[in-house]
Coordinates of C-alpha atoms and ligand atoms in Angstrom, one line a residue:
M1 CA 0.0 0.0 0.0
S2 CA 1.5 3.3 -1.0
P3 CA 1.3 6.1 1.5
P4 CA -1.3 8.9 1.1
V5 CA -0.2 11.5 -1.4
S6 CA -1.5 15.0 -1.4
S7 CA -3.3 16.6 -4.4
P8 CA -4.7 20.1 -4.6
G9 CA -7.8 20.5 -2.5
A10 CA -7.8 17.3 -0.5
P11 CA -5.5 14.6 0.7
R12 CA -5.8 11.5 -1.5
V13 CA -5.0 7.9 -0.9
R14 CA -4.3 5.8 -4.1
L15 CA -6.6 2.9 -4.2
A16 CA -7.9 2.5 -7.8
H17 CA -6.1 0.6 -10.5
A18 CA -5.9 3.6 -12.9
P19 CA -5.9 4.7 -15.6
T20 CA -8.8 2.4 -16.5
P21 CA -9.0 1.4 -20.1
I22 CA -11.1 3.2 -22.7
E23 CA -12.5 0.8 -25.3
P24 CA -14.3 1.3 -28.6
G25 CA -18.0 0.6 -28.2
A26 CA -19.1 -0.1 -31.8
R27 CA -20.3 -3.6 -31.0
A28 CA -22.4 -2.4 -28.2
I29 CA -24.0 0.2 -30.5
D30 CA -24.7 -2.6 -33.1
A31 CA -26.1 -4.8 -30.3
V32 CA -28.8 -2.3 -29.5
G33 CA -29.7 -1.7 -33.2
L34 CA -28.0 1.7 -33.6
G35 CA -25.4 0.8 -36.2
G36 CA -25.2 3.1 -39.2
R37 CA -26.0 6.3 -37.4
G38 CA -22.4 7.4 -37.0
I39 CA -22.4 7.2 -33.2
Q40 CA -18.8 7.0 -32.1
L41 CA -19.1 5.2 -28.7
F42 CA -16.2 4.7 -26.3
V43 CA -16.5 2.9 -23.0
K44 CA -14.5 4.0 -19.9
R45 CA -14.1 0.9 -17.9
D46 CA -14.4 2.1 -14.3
D47 CA -15.8 -1.4 -13.6
M48 CA -12.1 -2.2 -13.7
T49 CA -10.9 0.1 -11.0
G50 CA -9.9 -2.8 -8.8
G51 CA -10.8 -6.3 -7.7
V52 CA -13.6 -6.8 -5.2
E53 CA -13.5 -3.1 -4.5
A54 CA -14.0 -2.1 -8.2
G55 CA -16.5 0.3 -9.6
N56 CA -17.0 4.1 -9.3
K57 CA -17.1 4.2 -5.5
I58 CA -13.4 3.6 -5.1
R59 CA -12.6 6.9 -6.9
K60 CA -14.6 8.8 -4.3
L61 CA -13.1 6.7 -1.6
E62 CA -9.6 7.8 -2.6
M63 CA -10.6 11.3 -1.5
L64 CA -12.9 10.4 1.4
V65 CA -10.5 7.8 3.0
G66 CA -7.6 10.3 2.4
D67 CA -9.5 12.7 4.5
A68 CA -10.4 10.0 7.1
L69 CA -6.7 9.0 7.4
D70 CA -5.7 12.6 7.7
K71 CA -8.1 12.8 10.7
R72 CA -6.6 9.6 12.1
A73 CA -9.9 7.7 11.8
T74 CA -10.0 4.0 12.9
T75 CA -13.5 3.1 11.7
L76 CA -15.4 4.0 8.5
V77 CA -19.2 4.3 8.9
T78 CA -21.5 4.3 5.9
C79 CA -24.9 3.2 4.6
G80 CA -26.7 1.9 1.5
G81 CA -29.2 -0.6 0.1
I82 CA -28.9 -4.3 1.0
Q83 CA -26.9 -4.8 -2.2
S84 CA -24.9 -1.5 -1.9
N85 CA -21.8 -1.4 -4.1
H86 CA -20.7 1.6 -2.1
A87 CA -20.9 -0.3 1.3
R88 CA -19.0 -3.2 -0.2
A89 CA -16.2 -1.0 -1.6
T90 CA -16.0 0.9 1.7
A91 CA -15.8 -2.3 3.7
T92 CA -13.2 -3.8 1.4
V93 CA -11.0 -0.6 1.4
A94 CA -11.3 -0.5 5.2
A95 CA -10.0 -4.1 5.6
R96 CA -7.2 -3.3 3.1
L97 CA -6.0 -0.3 5.1
G98 CA -6.4 -2.0 8.5
L99 CA -9.5 0.1 9.5
R100 CA -12.8 -1.2 10.8
S101 CA -16.1 -0.6 9.1
V102 CA -19.8 -0.4 10.1
V103 CA -22.3 -0.5 7.3
L104 CA -26.0 0.3 7.8
L105 CA -27.9 -1.6 5.0
R106 CA -31.6 -1.0 4.1
T107 CA -33.6 -4.2 3.9
T108 CA -37.1 -4.6 2.5
G109 CA -37.6 -7.9 4.4
E110 CA -38.6 -8.6 8.0
E111 CA -35.3 -10.1 9.1
L112 CA -32.9 -7.6 10.7
D113 CA -30.2 -10.1 11.6
A114 CA -27.6 -9.8 8.8
T115 CA -26.4 -13.4 9.4
K116 CA -29.9 -14.7 8.7
V117 CA -30.6 -13.3 5.3
P118 CA -29.2 -15.0 2.1
P119 CA -25.6 -14.0 1.8
T120 CA -25.4 -13.0 -1.9
G121 CA -23.4 -10.5 -3.9
N122 CA -22.4 -7.3 -2.1
L123 CA -23.9 -8.4 1.3
F124 CA -21.8 -11.5 1.2
L125 CA -18.7 -9.5 0.4
C126 CA -19.4 -7.0 3.2
R127 CA -19.5 -9.8 5.6
M128 CA -16.6 -11.6 4.0
V129 CA -14.2 -8.6 4.6
G130 CA -15.4 -8.3 8.2
A131 CA -17.7 -5.3 8.1
D132 CA -20.1 -4.8 11.1
V133 CA -23.2 -5.2 9.0
R134 CA -26.4 -3.7 10.6
L135 CA -29.7 -4.1 8.8
I136 CA -32.2 -1.2 9.0
T137 CA -35.7 -0.8 7.8
V138 CA -36.9 1.4 5.0
A139 CA -38.3 3.9 7.6
Q140 CA -35.1 4.0 9.5
Y141 CA -33.1 4.5 6.3
R142 CA -34.9 7.9 5.9
E143 CA -33.1 8.9 9.1
R144 CA -29.8 7.5 7.9
N145 CA -27.7 10.5 8.6
A146 CA -28.9 10.7 12.2
L147 CA -28.4 7.0 12.6
M148 CA -24.9 7.2 11.3
R149 CA -24.1 10.0 13.7
G150 CA -25.5 7.8 16.5
V151 CA -23.2 4.9 15.4
A152 CA -20.3 7.4 15.4
S153 CA -21.1 8.5 19.0
E154 CA -21.3 4.9 20.1
L155 CA -17.9 4.1 18.6
A156 CA -16.3 7.3 20.0
A157 CA -17.6 6.3 23.4
K158 CA -15.6 3.0 23.0
G159 CA -12.4 5.0 22.1
E160 CA -12.6 4.5 18.4
R161 CA -12.3 7.4 15.9
P162 CA -15.2 7.1 13.5
Y163 CA -15.4 8.7 10.1
V164 CA -18.9 9.0 8.5
I165 CA -19.2 8.6 4.8
P166 CA -22.6 9.6 3.3
E167 CA -24.7 7.4 1.1
G168 CA -22.8 6.6 -2.1
G169 CA -19.8 8.6 -0.9
S170 CA -21.6 11.6 -2.5
N171 CA -20.4 14.7 -1.0
G172 CA -18.1 17.4 -2.2
I173 CA -14.9 15.6 -1.1
G174 CA -16.0 12.3 -2.7
S175 CA -17.0 13.9 -6.0
L176 CA -13.4 15.2 -6.4
G177 CA -12.5 11.6 -7.2
Y178 CA -14.4 12.1 -10.5
V179 CA -12.8 15.4 -11.2
E180 CA -9.5 13.4 -11.1
A181 CA -11.1 10.7 -13.3
M182 CA -11.7 13.4 -15.9
R183 CA -8.1 14.5 -15.7
E184 CA -7.3 10.9 -16.5
V185 CA -9.7 10.8 -19.5
R186 CA -8.1 14.1 -20.8
A187 CA -4.7 12.4 -20.8
Q188 CA -6.2 9.4 -22.7
I189 CA -7.7 11.7 -25.3
D190 CA -4.3 13.3 -25.7
E191 CA -2.6 9.9 -26.1
G192 CA -5.1 9.0 -28.9
A193 CA -7.0 6.4 -26.9
C194 CA -10.4 7.9 -27.9
G195 CA -10.1 8.2 -31.7
E196 CA -9.8 11.9 -32.7
K197 CA -7.9 14.0 -30.2
K198 CA -10.9 16.1 -29.3
P199 CA -13.4 16.3 -26.5
F200 CA -16.5 14.1 -26.4
D201 CA -19.8 15.6 -27.3
V202 CA -21.4 13.8 -24.3
I203 CA -20.7 11.6 -21.4
V204 CA -23.4 9.2 -20.3
H205 CA -23.4 7.4 -16.9
A206 CA -25.7 6.0 -14.2
C207 CA -26.8 8.3 -11.4
G208 CA -27.9 7.0 -8.0
S209 CA -26.7 9.5 -5.4
G210 CA -25.3 12.3 -7.6
G211 CA -21.6 12.4 -6.6
T212 CA -20.3 10.9 -9.8
A213 CA -22.4 13.3 -11.9
A214 CA -21.1 16.3 -9.9
G215 CA -17.5 15.3 -10.2
V216 CA -17.8 14.3 -13.9
A217 CA -19.5 17.7 -14.7
L218 CA -16.8 19.7 -12.9
G219 CA -14.0 17.6 -14.3
A220 CA -15.4 17.6 -17.9
S221 CA -15.4 21.3 -18.0
R222 CA -12.1 21.8 -16.2
F223 CA -10.2 19.4 -18.5
D224 CA -12.2 20.0 -21.6
V225 CA -13.3 16.3 -21.8
A226 CA -16.9 16.7 -22.9
R227 CA -19.4 19.4 -23.8
E228 CA -22.2 17.9 -21.9
V229 CA -23.1 15.3 -19.3
R230 CA -26.2 13.1 -19.3
P231 CA -26.6 11.3 -15.9
M232 CA -29.2 8.6 -16.2
A233 CA -31.3 8.4 -13.1
V234 CA -31.8 4.9 -11.7
C235 CA -34.5 6.0 -9.3
D236 CA -36.2 9.3 -8.4
D237 CA -36.9 12.1 -10.9
A238 CA -34.6 14.4 -12.8
R239 CA -35.5 17.4 -10.7
T240 CA -34.5 15.7 -7.4
F241 CA -31.1 14.7 -8.9
E242 CA -30.5 18.2 -10.3
E243 CA -30.9 19.6 -6.8
I244 CA -28.6 17.0 -5.3
I245 CA -26.0 17.4 -8.0
A246 CA -26.1 21.2 -7.6
R247 CA -25.5 20.8 -3.8
V248 CA -22.6 18.4 -4.3
V249 CA -21.1 20.8 -6.9
T250 CA -21.2 23.6 -4.5
E251 CA -19.6 21.5 -1.8
A252 CA -16.9 20.4 -4.2
R253 CA -16.1 23.9 -5.2
A254 CA -15.8 24.9 -1.6
A255 CA -13.4 22.0 -1.0
D256 CA -11.3 23.0 -4.1
A257 CA -11.5 26.6 -4.9
T258 CA -9.8 26.2 -8.3
L259 CA -12.8 24.5 -9.8
G260 CA -14.9 26.5 -12.2
E261 CA -18.4 26.0 -13.5
P262 CA -19.6 22.4 -14.2
A263 CA -20.3 21.3 -17.8
P264 CA -24.0 21.5 -18.8
T265 CA -25.7 18.5 -17.1
I266 CA -29.0 17.2 -18.2
V267 CA -30.4 14.5 -15.9
D268 CA -32.5 12.0 -17.8
D269 CA -35.0 9.9 -15.8
R270 CA -36.8 8.2 -18.6
E271 CA -35.0 4.9 -18.0
K272 CA -35.2 4.8 -14.2
G273 CA -37.4 1.7 -14.6
P274 CA -40.0 0.4 -12.1
M275 CA -38.1 1.3 -9.0
Y276 CA -34.6 1.4 -7.5
G277 CA -33.0 -2.0 -7.9
V278 CA -35.7 -3.3 -10.3
A279 CA -35.2 -3.3 -14.0
S280 CA -38.0 -3.6 -16.6
D281 CA -38.3 -6.6 -19.0
E282 CA -36.9 -4.3 -21.8
Q283 CA -33.9 -3.2 -19.7
R284 CA -33.1 -6.8 -18.8
A285 CA -33.3 -7.8 -22.4
L286 CA -30.9 -5.0 -23.3
V287 CA -28.4 -6.1 -20.7
V288 CA -28.4 -9.6 -22.2
K289 CA -28.1 -8.2 -25.8
V290 CA -25.1 -6.1 -24.9
A291 CA -23.5 -8.9 -23.0
R292 CA -23.9 -11.3 -26.0
G293 CA -23.2 -8.8 -28.8
A294 CA -20.3 -7.0 -27.3
G295 CA -19.1 -8.9 -24.2
L296 CA -19.9 -5.8 -22.2
V297 CA -21.5 -7.0 -19.0
L298 CA -23.9 -4.4 -17.4
D299 CA -25.9 -4.8 -14.2
P300 CA -29.7 -4.4 -13.8
V301 CA -29.5 -1.8 -11.0
Y302 CA -27.2 0.9 -12.5
T303 CA -25.3 0.5 -15.7
G304 CA -28.0 -1.4 -17.6
K305 CA -30.4 1.4 -17.0
A306 CA -27.8 4.0 -18.0
F307 CA -27.1 2.1 -21.2
A308 CA -30.9 1.8 -21.9
G309 CA -30.9 5.7 -21.5
L310 CA -28.0 5.9 -24.0
A311 CA -29.9 3.6 -26.5
R312 CA -33.0 5.8 -26.1
L313 CA -31.1 8.9 -26.9
G314 CA -29.7 7.1 -29.9
R315 CA -33.1 6.1 -31.1
D316 CA -34.3 9.7 -30.7
G317 CA -31.4 10.7 -33.1
A318 CA -29.8 12.8 -30.4
L319 CA -26.4 10.9 -30.8
D320 CA -26.2 10.8 -34.6
G321 CA -22.6 11.6 -35.7
K322 CA -21.6 12.2 -32.0
R323 CA -18.6 11.2 -30.0
V324 CA -20.0 9.6 -26.9
L325 CA -18.3 8.3 -23.7
F326 CA -20.2 5.7 -21.7
L327 CA -18.8 5.5 -18.2
H328 CA -19.1 1.9 -16.9
T329 CA -19.4 2.4 -13.2
G330 CA -19.3 -1.3 -12.1
G331 CA -21.9 -3.3 -10.3
L332 CA -21.0 -6.9 -11.0
P333 CA -21.8 -8.2 -7.5
G334 CA -25.3 -6.8 -7.8
L335 CA -25.7 -8.5 -11.1
L336 CA -24.7 -11.8 -9.6
A337 CA -27.1 -11.3 -6.7
E338 CA -29.9 -10.9 -9.3
S339 CA -28.9 -13.8 -11.4
A340 CA -32.1 -15.7 -10.8
T341 CA -34.2 -12.8 -12.1
L342 CA -31.9 -12.2 -15.1
A343 CA -31.9 -15.8 -16.0
A344 CA -35.5 -15.5 -17.1
S345 CA -34.3 -13.1 -19.9
L346 CA -31.7 -15.5 -21.3
Ligands
LIG401 C1 -23.3 4.0 -6.9 C2 -23.3 3.5 -8.3 C3 -23.6 4.4 -9.4 C4 -24.1 5.8 -9.1 O1 -23.2 6.7 -8.7 P1 -23.6 7.9 -7.8 O2 -22.4 8.7 -7.7 O3 -24.1 7.3 -6.6 O4 -24.7 8.6 -8.5 C5 -23.5 3.9 -10.7 N1 -23.2 2.7 -10.9 C6 -22.8 1.8 -10.0 C7 -22.4 0.4 -10.4 C8 -22.8 2.2 -8.6 O5 -22.5 1.3 -7.7

């Protein structure tokens, strides 16, 4: 493990395997029936930022855990859904750095003993790496910030030094990880990894708690990576996310005063599907088509919906002749946890 290194604005601990590859996405475009429109798709493989800790959350954790170590924290406290990729990444990084972790996970079932619910996907991995997994109800989850403060007080009373990370790692500090990711993409454009050495017209990615979108938008304008960002909501409406993203952008700019205005950001909620964590039949079919046609494996909770949003923009003609970057944010453990549902679409 390399020691924390400082970067402007926030201390940072290197955790991700970066730069992640950028690959041509022509086969994925063909797989969804959009060939012949001149859409130049590239895929940024942030599903490859690591092993078990892979996905977009580790980029935010580089900043958040950097801050935690700076404050000499001993325990990371966070929250998420029962199949939270963020909780799994946080728990894994904690174990990697010799820290403890407490994760509050929202369950829809009756059972609140984490050892008694089926140990699949992210939940299994959280337990595997030794997180203190505490299940909470949907109603309790609404008070998640207060609950996490309570856990922090409980830990502090026992002599630990807790560091609370909000849902999805989505605050100003966390989002700076995606500003750094855009610096990385800029270097890849300059090296010729993205076809013509010019900015993308649009970046498309899944949006669940807003931190990725905020960082991408700030970094895209700062490093001239893309003219526009289209976060695809996986739950909630566009308006809600616009407010969240604006708040995180403000926090990020307070944390790093060198940041300018974010790139124009248009949240699209037309492919949010039936509800958080549940994909429509069409979305599941698309995930299977893209896996079979391009070997690009998406998940039903985030990246499948985001790619469905990209395909919809393509059908509308909004991407004709455009250079598009799809940010693959990870989610494989969530896919595996849903394999029984997905198998019906095979
Ligand atoms: C958390 C997550 C997202 C959404 O990122 P936010 O920053 O929370 O909006 C997208 N894809 C995957 C796989 C995720 O785990």
